[in-house]
Short mmCIF file of C-alpha atoms in Angstrom, two decimals:
data_model
loop_
_atom_site.label_atom_id
_atom_site.label_comp_id
_atom_site.label_asym_id
_atom_site.label_seq_id
_atom_site.Cartn_x
_atom_site.Cartn_y
_atom_site.Cartn_z
CA UNK A 1 23.62 -30.01 12.17
CA UNK A 2 20.37 -31.63 11.02
CA UNK A 3 18.64 -30.53 14.23
CA UNK A 4 19.72 -26.91 13.68
CA UNK A 5 18.39 -26.98 10.10
CA UNK A 6 15.15 -28.60 11.26
CA UNK A 7 14.66 -26.02 14.03
CA UNK A 8 15.36 -23.18 11.57
CA UNK A 9 12.75 -24.45 9.11
CA UNK A 10 10.11 -24.79 11.87
CA UNK A 11 10.73 -21.34 13.39
CA UNK A 12 7.89 -18.95 12.50
CA UNK A 13 8.60 -16.20 15.04
CA UNK A 14 8.90 -13.34 12.51
CA UNK A 15 6.27 -14.52 10.04
CA UNK A 16 3.39 -12.55 11.56
CA UNK A 17 5.27 -9.26 11.49
CA UNK A 18 6.20 -9.81 7.86
CA UNK A 19 2.59 -10.66 6.97
CA UNK A 20 1.33 -7.47 8.63
CA UNK A 21 3.98 -5.44 6.83
CA UNK A 22 2.90 -6.89 3.47
CA UNK A 23 -0.77 -6.17 4.23
CA UNK A 24 0.05 -2.59 5.26
CA UNK A 25 2.11 -2.14 2.09
CA UNK A 26 -0.74 -3.40 -0.08
CA UNK A 27 -3.26 -1.13 1.61
CA UNK A 28 -0.97 1.87 1.22
CA UNK A 29 -0.59 1.18 -2.51
CA UNK A 30 -4.39 1.09 -2.89
CA UNK A 31 -4.81 4.33 -0.91
CA UNK A 32 -2.10 6.14 -2.88
CA UNK A 33 -3.64 5.04 -6.17
CA UNK A 34 -7.13 6.15 -5.08
CA UNK A 35 -5.93 9.54 -3.83
CA UNK A 36 -3.94 10.10 -7.01
CA UNK A 37 -6.99 9.31 -9.14
CA UNK A 38 -9.28 11.53 -7.08
CA UNK A 39 -6.70 14.32 -7.16
CA UNK A 40 -6.56 14.26 -10.95
CA UNK A 41 -10.34 14.32 -11.17
CA UNK A 42 -10.60 17.22 -8.73
CA UNK A 43 -7.93 19.16 -10.63
CA UNK A 44 -9.93 18.79 -13.85
CA UNK A 45 -13.05 20.07 -12.10
CA UNK A 46 -11.27 23.10 -10.67
CA UNK A 47 -9.81 23.94 -14.07
CA UNK A 48 -13.31 23.77 -15.58
CA UNK A 49 -14.74 26.01 -12.86
CA UNK A 50 -11.87 28.47 -13.29
CA UNK A 51 -12.42 28.65 -17.05
CA UNK A 52 -16.16 29.24 -16.64
CA UNK A 53 -15.55 32.04 -14.14
CA UNK A 54 -13.29 33.96 -16.53
#
């Protein structure tokens, strides 16, 4: 039983995939936040242009 527990604690076979998934998740959060911010800014500019054209 102790050997099974020891082998389980030393096994790192899925760690790399989990690390890449966390990195991809973090990058996607940054991209979504940036796009959302840029989208709001662009919307404000288009509203201003629309008002000036009227």
